[in-house]
PDB file of C-alpha atoms and ligand atoms in Angstrom:
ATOM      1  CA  UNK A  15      88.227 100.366  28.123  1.00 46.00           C
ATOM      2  CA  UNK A  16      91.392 100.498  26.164  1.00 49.00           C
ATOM      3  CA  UNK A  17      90.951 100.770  22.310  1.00 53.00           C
ATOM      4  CA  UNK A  18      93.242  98.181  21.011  1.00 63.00           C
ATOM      5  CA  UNK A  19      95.100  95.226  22.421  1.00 74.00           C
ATOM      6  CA  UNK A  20      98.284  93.211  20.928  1.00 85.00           C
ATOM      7  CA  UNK A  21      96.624  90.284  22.488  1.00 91.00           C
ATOM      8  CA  UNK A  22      94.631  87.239  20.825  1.00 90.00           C
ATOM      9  CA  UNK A  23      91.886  85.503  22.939  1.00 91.00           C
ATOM     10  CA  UNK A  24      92.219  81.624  24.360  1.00 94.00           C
ATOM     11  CA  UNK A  25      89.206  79.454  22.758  1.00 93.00           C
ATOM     12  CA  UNK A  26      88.023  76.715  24.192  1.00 94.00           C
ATOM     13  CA  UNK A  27      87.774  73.298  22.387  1.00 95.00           C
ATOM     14  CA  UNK A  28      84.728  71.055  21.807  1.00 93.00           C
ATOM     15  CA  UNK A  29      84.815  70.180  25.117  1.00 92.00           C
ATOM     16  CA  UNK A  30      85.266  73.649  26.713  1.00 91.00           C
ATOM     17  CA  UNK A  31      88.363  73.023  27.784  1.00 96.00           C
ATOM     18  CA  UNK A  32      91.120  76.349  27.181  1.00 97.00           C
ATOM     19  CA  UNK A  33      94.876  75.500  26.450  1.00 97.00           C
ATOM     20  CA  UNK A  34      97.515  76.886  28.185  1.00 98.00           C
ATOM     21  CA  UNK A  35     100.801  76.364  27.139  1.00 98.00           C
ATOM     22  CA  UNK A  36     102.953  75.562  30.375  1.00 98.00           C
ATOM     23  CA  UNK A  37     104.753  79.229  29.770  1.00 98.00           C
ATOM     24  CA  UNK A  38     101.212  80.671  30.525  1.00 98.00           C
ATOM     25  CA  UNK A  39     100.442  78.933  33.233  1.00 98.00           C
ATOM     26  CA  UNK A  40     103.854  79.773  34.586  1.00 98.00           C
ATOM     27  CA  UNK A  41     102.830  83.546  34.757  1.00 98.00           C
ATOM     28  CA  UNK A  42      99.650  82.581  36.500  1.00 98.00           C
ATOM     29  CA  UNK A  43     101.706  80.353  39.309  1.00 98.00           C
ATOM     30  CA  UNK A  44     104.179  83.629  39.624  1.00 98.00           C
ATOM     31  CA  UNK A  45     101.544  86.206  39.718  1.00 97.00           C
ATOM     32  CA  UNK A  46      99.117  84.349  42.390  1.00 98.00           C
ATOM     33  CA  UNK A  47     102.940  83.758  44.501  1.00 97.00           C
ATOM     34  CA  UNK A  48     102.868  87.236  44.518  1.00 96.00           C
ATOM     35  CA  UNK A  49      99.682  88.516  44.881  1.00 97.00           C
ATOM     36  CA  UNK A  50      98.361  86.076  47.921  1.00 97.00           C
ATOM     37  CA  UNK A  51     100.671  87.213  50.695  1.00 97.00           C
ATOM     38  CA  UNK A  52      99.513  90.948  49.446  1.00 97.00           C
ATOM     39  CA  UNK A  53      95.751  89.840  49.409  1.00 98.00           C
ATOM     40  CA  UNK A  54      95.869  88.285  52.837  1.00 97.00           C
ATOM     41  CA  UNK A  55      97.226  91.579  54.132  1.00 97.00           C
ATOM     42  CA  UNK A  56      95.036  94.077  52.427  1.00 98.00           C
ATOM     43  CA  UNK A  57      91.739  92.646  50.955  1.00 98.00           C
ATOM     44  CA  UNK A  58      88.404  92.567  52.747  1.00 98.00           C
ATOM     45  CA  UNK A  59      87.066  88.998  54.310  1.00 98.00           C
ATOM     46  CA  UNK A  60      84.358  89.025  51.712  1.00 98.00           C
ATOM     47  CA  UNK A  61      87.004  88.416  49.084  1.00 98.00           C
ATOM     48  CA  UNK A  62      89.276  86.062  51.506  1.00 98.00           C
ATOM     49  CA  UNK A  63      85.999  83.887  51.783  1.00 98.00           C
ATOM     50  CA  UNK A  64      85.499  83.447  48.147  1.00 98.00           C
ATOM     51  CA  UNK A  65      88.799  82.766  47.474  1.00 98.00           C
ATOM     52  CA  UNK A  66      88.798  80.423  50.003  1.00 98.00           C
ATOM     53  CA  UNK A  67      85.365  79.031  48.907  1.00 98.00           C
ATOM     54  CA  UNK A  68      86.813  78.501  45.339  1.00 98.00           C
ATOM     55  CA  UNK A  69      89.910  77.111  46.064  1.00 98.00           C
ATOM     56  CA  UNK A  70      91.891  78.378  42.891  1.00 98.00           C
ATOM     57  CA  UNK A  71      94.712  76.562  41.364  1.00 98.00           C
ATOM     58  CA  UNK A  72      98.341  78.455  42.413  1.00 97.00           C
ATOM     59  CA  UNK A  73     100.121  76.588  39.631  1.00 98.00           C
ATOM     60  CA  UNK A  74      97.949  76.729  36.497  1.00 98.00           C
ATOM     61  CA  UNK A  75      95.642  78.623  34.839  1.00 98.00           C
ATOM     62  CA  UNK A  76      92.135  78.048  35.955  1.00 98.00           C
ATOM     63  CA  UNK A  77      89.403  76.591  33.796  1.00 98.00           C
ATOM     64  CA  UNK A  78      86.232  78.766  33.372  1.00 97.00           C
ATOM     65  CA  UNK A  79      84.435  75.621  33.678  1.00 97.00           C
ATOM     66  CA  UNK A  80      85.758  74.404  36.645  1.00 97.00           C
ATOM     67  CA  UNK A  81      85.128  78.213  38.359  1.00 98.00           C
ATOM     68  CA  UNK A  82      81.762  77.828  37.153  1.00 98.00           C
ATOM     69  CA  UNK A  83      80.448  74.895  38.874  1.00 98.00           C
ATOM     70  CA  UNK A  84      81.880  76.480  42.201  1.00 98.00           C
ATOM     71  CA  UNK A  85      80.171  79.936  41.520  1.00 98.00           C
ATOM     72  CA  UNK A  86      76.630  77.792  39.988  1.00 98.00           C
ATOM     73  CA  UNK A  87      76.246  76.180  43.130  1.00 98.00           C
ATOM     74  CA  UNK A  88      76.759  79.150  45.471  1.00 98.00           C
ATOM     75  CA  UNK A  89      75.227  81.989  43.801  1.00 98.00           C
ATOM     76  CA  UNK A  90      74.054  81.101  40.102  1.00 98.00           C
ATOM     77  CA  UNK A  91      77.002  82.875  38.408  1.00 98.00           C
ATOM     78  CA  UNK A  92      78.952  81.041  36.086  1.00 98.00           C
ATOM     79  CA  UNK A  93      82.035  82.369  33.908  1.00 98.00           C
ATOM     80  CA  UNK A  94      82.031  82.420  30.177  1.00 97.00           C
ATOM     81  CA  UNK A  95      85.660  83.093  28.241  1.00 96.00           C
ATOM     82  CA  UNK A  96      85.346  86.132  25.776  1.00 93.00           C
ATOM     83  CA  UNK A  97      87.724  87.720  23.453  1.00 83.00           C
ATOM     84  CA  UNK A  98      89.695  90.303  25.168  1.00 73.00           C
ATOM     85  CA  UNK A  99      87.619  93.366  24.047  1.00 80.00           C
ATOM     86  CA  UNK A 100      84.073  93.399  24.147  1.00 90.00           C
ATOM     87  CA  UNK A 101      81.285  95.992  23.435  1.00 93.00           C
ATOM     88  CA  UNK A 102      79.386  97.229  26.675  1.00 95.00           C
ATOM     89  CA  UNK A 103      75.817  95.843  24.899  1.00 94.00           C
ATOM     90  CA  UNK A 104      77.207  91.993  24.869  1.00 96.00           C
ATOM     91  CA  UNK A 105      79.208  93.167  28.978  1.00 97.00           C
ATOM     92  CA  UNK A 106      75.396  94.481  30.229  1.00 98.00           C
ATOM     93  CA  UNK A 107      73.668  91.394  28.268  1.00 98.00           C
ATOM     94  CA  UNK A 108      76.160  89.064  29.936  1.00 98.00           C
ATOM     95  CA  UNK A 109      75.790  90.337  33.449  1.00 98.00           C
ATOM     96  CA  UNK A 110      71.776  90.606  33.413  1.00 98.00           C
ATOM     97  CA  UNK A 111      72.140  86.516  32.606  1.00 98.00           C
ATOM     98  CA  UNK A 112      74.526  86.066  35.445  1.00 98.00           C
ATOM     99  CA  UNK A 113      77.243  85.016  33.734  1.00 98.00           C
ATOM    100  CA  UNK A 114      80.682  86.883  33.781  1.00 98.00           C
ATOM    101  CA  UNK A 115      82.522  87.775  30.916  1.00 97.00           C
ATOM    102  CA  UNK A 116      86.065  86.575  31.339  1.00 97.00           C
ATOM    103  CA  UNK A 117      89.099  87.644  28.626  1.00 95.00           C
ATOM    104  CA  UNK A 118      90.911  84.532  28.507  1.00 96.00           C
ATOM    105  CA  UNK A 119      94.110  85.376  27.806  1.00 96.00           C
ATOM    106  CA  UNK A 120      96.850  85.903  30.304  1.00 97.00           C
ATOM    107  CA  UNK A 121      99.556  88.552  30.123  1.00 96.00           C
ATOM    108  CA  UNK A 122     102.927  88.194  29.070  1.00 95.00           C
ATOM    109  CA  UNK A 123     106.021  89.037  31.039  1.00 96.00           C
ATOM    110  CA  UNK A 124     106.668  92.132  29.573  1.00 94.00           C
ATOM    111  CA  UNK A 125     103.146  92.830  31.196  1.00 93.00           C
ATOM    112  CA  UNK A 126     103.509  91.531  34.694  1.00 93.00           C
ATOM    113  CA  UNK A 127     102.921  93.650  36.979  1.00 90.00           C
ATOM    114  CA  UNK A 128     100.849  96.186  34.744  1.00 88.00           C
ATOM    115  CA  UNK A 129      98.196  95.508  31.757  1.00 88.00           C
ATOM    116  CA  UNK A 130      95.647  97.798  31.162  1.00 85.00           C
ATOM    117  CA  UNK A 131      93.218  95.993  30.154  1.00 89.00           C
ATOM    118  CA  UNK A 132      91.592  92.914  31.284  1.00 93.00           C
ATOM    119  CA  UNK A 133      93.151  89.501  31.467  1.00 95.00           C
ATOM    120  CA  UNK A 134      92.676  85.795  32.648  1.00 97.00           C
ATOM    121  CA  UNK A 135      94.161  86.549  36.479  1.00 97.00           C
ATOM    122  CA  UNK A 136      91.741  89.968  36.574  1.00 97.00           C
ATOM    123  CA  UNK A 137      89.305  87.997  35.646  1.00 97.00           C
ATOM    124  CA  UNK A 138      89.308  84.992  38.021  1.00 98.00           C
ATOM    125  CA  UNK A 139      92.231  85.856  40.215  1.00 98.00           C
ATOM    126  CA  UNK A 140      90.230  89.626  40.735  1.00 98.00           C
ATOM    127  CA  UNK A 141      86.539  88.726  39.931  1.00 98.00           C
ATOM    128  CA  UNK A 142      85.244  85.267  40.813  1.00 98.00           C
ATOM    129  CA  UNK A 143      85.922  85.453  44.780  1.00 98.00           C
ATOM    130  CA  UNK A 144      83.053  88.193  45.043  1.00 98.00           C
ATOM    131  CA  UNK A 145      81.024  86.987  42.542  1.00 98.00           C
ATOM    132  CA  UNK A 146      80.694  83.883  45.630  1.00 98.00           C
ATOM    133  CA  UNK A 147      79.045  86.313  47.427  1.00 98.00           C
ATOM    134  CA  UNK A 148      74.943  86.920  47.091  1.00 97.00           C
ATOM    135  CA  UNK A 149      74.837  90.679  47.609  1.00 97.00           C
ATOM    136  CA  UNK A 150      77.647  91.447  45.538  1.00 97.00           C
ATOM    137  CA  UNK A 151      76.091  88.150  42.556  1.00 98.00           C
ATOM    138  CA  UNK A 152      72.709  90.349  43.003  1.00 98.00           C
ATOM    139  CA  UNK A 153      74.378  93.881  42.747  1.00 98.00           C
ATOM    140  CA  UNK A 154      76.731  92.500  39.703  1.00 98.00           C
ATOM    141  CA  UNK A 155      73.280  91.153  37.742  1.00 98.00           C
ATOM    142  CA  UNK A 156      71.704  94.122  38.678  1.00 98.00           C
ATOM    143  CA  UNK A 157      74.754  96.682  36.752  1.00 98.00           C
ATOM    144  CA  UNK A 158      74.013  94.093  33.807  1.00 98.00           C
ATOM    145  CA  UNK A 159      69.929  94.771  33.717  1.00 98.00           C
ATOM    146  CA  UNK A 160      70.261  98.430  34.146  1.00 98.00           C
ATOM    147  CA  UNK A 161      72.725  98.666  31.174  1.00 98.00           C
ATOM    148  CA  UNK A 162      70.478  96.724  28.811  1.00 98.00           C
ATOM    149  CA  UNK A 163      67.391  98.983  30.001  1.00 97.00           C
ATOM    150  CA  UNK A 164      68.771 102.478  30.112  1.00 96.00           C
ATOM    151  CA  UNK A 165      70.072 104.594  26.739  1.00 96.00           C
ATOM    152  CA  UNK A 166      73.646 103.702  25.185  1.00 96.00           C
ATOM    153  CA  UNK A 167      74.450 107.523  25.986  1.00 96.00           C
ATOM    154  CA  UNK A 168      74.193 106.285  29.853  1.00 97.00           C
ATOM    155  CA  UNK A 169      76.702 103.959  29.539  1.00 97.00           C
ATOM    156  CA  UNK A 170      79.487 105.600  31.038  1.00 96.00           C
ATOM    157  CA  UNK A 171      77.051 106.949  33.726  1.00 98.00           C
ATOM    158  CA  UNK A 172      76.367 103.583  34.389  1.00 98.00           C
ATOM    159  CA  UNK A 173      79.918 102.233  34.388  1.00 97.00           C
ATOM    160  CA  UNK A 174      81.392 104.758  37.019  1.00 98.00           C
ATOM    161  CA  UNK A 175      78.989 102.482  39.584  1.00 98.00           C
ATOM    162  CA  UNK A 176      80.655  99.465  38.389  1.00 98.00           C
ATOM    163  CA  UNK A 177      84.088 101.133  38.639  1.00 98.00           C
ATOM    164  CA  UNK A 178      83.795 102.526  41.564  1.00 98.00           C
ATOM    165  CA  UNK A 179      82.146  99.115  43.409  1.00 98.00           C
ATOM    166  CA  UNK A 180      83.039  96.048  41.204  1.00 98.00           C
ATOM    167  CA  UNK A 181      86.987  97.361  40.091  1.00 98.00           C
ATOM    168  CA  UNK A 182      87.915  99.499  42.843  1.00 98.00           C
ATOM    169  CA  UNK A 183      85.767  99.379  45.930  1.00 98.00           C
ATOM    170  CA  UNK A 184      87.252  99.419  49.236  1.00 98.00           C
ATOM    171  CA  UNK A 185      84.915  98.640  52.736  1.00 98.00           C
ATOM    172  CA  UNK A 186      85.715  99.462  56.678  1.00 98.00           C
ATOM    173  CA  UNK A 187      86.567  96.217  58.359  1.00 98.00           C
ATOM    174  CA  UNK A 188      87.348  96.254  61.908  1.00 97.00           C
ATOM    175  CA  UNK A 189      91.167  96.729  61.455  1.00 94.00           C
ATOM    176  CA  UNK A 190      90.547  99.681  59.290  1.00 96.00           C
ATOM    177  CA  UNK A 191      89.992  99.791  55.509  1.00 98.00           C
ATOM    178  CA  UNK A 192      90.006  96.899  53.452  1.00 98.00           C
ATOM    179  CA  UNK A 193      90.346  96.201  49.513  1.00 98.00           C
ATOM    180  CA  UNK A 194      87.061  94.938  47.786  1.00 98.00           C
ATOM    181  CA  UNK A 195      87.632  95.644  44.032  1.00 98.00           C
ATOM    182  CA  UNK A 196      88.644  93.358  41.868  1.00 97.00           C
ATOM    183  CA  UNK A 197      91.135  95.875  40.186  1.00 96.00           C
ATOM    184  CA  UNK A 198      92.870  95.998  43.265  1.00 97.00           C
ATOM    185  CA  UNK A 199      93.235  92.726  44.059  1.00 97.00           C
ATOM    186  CA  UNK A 200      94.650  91.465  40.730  1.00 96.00           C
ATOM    187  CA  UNK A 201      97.056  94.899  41.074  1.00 93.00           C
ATOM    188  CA  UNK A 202     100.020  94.225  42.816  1.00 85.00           C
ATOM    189  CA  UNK A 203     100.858  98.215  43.128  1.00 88.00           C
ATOM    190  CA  UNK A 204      97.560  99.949  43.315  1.00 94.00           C
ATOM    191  CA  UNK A 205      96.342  97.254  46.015  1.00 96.00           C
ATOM    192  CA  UNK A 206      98.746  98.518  48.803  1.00 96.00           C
ATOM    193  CA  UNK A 207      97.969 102.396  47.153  1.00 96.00           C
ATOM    194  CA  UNK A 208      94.458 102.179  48.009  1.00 97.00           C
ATOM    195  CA  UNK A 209      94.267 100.626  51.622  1.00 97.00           C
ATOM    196  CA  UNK A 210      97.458 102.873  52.158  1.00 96.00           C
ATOM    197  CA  UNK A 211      98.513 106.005  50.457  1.00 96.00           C
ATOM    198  CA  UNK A 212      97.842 109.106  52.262  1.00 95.00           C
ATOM    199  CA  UNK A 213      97.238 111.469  49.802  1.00 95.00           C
ATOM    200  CA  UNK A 214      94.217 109.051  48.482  1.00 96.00           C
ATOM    201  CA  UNK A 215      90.704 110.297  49.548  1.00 97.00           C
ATOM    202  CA  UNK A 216      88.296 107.802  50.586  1.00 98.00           C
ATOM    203  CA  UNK A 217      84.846 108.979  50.284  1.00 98.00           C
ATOM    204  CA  UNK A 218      82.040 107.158  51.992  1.00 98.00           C
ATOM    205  CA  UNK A 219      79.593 104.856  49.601  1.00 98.00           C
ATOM    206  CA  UNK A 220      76.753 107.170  47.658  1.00 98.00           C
ATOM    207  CA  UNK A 221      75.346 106.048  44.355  1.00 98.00           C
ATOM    208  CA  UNK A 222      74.698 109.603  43.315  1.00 98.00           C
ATOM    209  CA  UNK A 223      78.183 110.723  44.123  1.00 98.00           C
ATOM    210  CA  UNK A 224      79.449 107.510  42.414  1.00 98.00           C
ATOM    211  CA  UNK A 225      77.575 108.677  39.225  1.00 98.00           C
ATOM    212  CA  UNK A 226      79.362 111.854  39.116  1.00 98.00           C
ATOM    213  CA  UNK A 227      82.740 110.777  39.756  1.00 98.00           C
ATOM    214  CA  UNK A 228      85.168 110.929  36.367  1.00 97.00           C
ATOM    215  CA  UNK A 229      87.965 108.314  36.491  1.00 96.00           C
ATOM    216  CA  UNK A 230      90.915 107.405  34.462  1.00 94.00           C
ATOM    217  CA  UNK A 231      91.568 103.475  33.959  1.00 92.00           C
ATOM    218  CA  UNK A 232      95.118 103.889  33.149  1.00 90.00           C
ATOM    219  CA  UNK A 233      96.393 105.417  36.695  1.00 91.00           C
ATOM    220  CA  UNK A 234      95.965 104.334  40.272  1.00 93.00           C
ATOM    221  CA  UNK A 235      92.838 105.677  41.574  1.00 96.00           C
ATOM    222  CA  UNK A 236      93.039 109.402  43.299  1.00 96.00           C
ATOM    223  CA  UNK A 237      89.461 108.801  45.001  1.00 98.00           C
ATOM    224  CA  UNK A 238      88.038 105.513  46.125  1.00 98.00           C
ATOM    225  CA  UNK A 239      84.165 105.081  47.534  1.00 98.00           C
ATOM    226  CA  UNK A 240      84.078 102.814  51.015  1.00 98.00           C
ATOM    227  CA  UNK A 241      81.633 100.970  51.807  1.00 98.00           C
ATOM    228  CA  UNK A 242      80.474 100.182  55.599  1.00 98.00           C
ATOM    229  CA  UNK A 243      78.869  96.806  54.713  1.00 98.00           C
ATOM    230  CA  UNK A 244      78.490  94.463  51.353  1.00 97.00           C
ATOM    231  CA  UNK A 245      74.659  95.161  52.194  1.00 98.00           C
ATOM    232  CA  UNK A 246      74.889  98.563  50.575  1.00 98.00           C
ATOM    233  CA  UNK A 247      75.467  96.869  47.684  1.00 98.00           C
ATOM    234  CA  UNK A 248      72.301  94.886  47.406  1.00 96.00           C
ATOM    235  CA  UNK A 249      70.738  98.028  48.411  1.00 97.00           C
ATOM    236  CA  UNK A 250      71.767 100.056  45.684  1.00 98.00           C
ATOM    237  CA  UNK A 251      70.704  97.058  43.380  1.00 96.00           C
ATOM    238  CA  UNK A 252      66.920  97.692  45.038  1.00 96.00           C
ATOM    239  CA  UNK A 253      67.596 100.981  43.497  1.00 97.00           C
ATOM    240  CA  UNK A 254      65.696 102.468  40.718  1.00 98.00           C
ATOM    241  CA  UNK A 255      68.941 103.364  39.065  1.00 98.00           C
ATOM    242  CA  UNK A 256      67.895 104.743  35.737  1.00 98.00           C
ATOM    243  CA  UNK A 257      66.165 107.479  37.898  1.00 98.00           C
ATOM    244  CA  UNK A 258      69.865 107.931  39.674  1.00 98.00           C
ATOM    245  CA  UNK A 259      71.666 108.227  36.413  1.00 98.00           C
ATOM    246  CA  UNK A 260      69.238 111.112  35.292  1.00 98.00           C
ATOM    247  CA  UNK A 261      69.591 112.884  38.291  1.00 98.00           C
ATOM    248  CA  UNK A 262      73.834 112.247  38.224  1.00 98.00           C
ATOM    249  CA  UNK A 263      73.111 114.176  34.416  1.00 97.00           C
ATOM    250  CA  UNK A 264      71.527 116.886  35.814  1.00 98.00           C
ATOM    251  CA  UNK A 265      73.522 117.787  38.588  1.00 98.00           C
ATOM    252  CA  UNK A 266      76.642 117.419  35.993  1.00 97.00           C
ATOM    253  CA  UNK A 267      79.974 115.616  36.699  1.00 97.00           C
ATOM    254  CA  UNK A 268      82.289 116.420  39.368  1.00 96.00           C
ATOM    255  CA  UNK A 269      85.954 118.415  38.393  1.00 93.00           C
ATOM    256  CA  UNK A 270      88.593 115.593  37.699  1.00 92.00           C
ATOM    257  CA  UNK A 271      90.879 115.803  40.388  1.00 91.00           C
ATOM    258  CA  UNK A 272      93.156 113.850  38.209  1.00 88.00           C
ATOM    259  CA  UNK A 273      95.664 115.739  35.245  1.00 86.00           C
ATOM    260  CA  UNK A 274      93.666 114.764  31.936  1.00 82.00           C
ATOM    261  CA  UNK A 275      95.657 111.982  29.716  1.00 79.00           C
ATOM    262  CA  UNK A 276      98.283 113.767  27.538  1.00 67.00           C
ATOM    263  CA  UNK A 277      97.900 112.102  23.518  1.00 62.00           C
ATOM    264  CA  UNK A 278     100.937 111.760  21.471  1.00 49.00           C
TER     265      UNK A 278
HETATM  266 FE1  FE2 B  12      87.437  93.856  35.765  1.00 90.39          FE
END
């Protein structure tokens, strides 16, 4: 998670409604234009179906609300807006209660078609379609339960599975390999990278390997996990994944196979 932002977050008013000013929802209505065609091509029909389940607005920002009774209804999830940075105690505590923490700014031009961290379109635009799901609404509660129950040194043990699943999963679909992750589906470049690129290995699904995986959030991905089926996921939330973190300790992270971030 990045350690500062320029941006401000969007509060609701008494009645839980968010304000966007018609600029905002302009950038919403121009990234969805461009990100739908690419989503159509390249993400997997889990996503398709909850996109088509909640019906998002292409012009406007979404409510949270108005996500939320979709996502209540289906699966028991609902979406809560948050300031744009939060600690991984209040991310974990969210997630065990089923509700998904949403940053609810959006990004400004100068930002289009890269922010680092986390914004309103991520959020719904990447999130909420998989969160329609009930293997991948168990699997997401389940991240949340195991980071309130395990040590605050696990954390970023823990957060490789949700990285590697959540942000940036892919899956094998019949017509070859499809994009899961919400990271890629709210990325116009690194969507096409990961279904695509060559030089991008693809390792099959394996919590333990997950574990041990180092990643960088501020490059497209060099390795991505696939999964066969969305029922890996609830079985790795059957898990007992406190014991899988202390074995990904002891058999020690894998080399990056990515150059390490140069600081000014
Ligand atoms: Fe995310």
């Amino acid at each position: 998670m990045p350690k500062s932002t320029k941006y401000q977050a969007k509060h609701p008013d008494g009645t839980g409604y968010i304000h966007y000013t018609p600029e905002e929802d302009a950038v919403w209505r121009d990234l969805a234009a461009q990100q739908t065609p690419n989503v159509q091509k390249y993400a997997a029909q889990p996503f398709l179906d909850g996109q088509a389940a909640l019906n998002l607005s292409a012009t406007r920002v979404p409510q949270c609300n108005e996500v939320s009774e979709v996502l209540r209804d289906l699966t028991g999830w609902s979406v809560a807006p948050v300031p744009a940075l939060i600690g991984f105690s209040k991310f974990f505590g969210m997630l065990a209660e089923r509700s998904f923490p949403a940053a609810s700014f959006i990004r400004s031009r100068e930002d289009f078609d890269y922010i680092e961290e986390p914004d309103i379109f991520h959020e719904i635009y990447g999130h909420t379609p998989l969160l329609t799901d009930q293997r991948f609404a168990d699997f997401s509660q389940k991240i949340g339960q195991v980071g309130l129950a395990c040590d605050t040194s696990e954390y970023a043990w823990l957060i490789r599975l949700y990285w590697f699943t959540i942000e940036f999963g892919l899956i094998s679909e019949n017509d070859g390999i499809k994009a899961l992750g919400s990271g890629l589906a709210s990325s116009p470049g690194e969507l096409w990278h990961s279904v695509n690129e060559q030089t991008v290995v693809r390792r099959p699904f394996d919590v333990i390997d997950i574990l041990r995986t180092p990643y960088r959030i501020d490059i497209n991905q060099p390795i991505y996990f696939v999964l066969e089926t969305v029922d890996q996921l609830l079985e790795a939330s059957q898990r007992d994944l406190i014991a899988d973190i202390k074995k990904a300790k002891s058999l020690g992270l894998f080399a990056p196979t990515y150059p390490e971030k140069q600081h000014a």
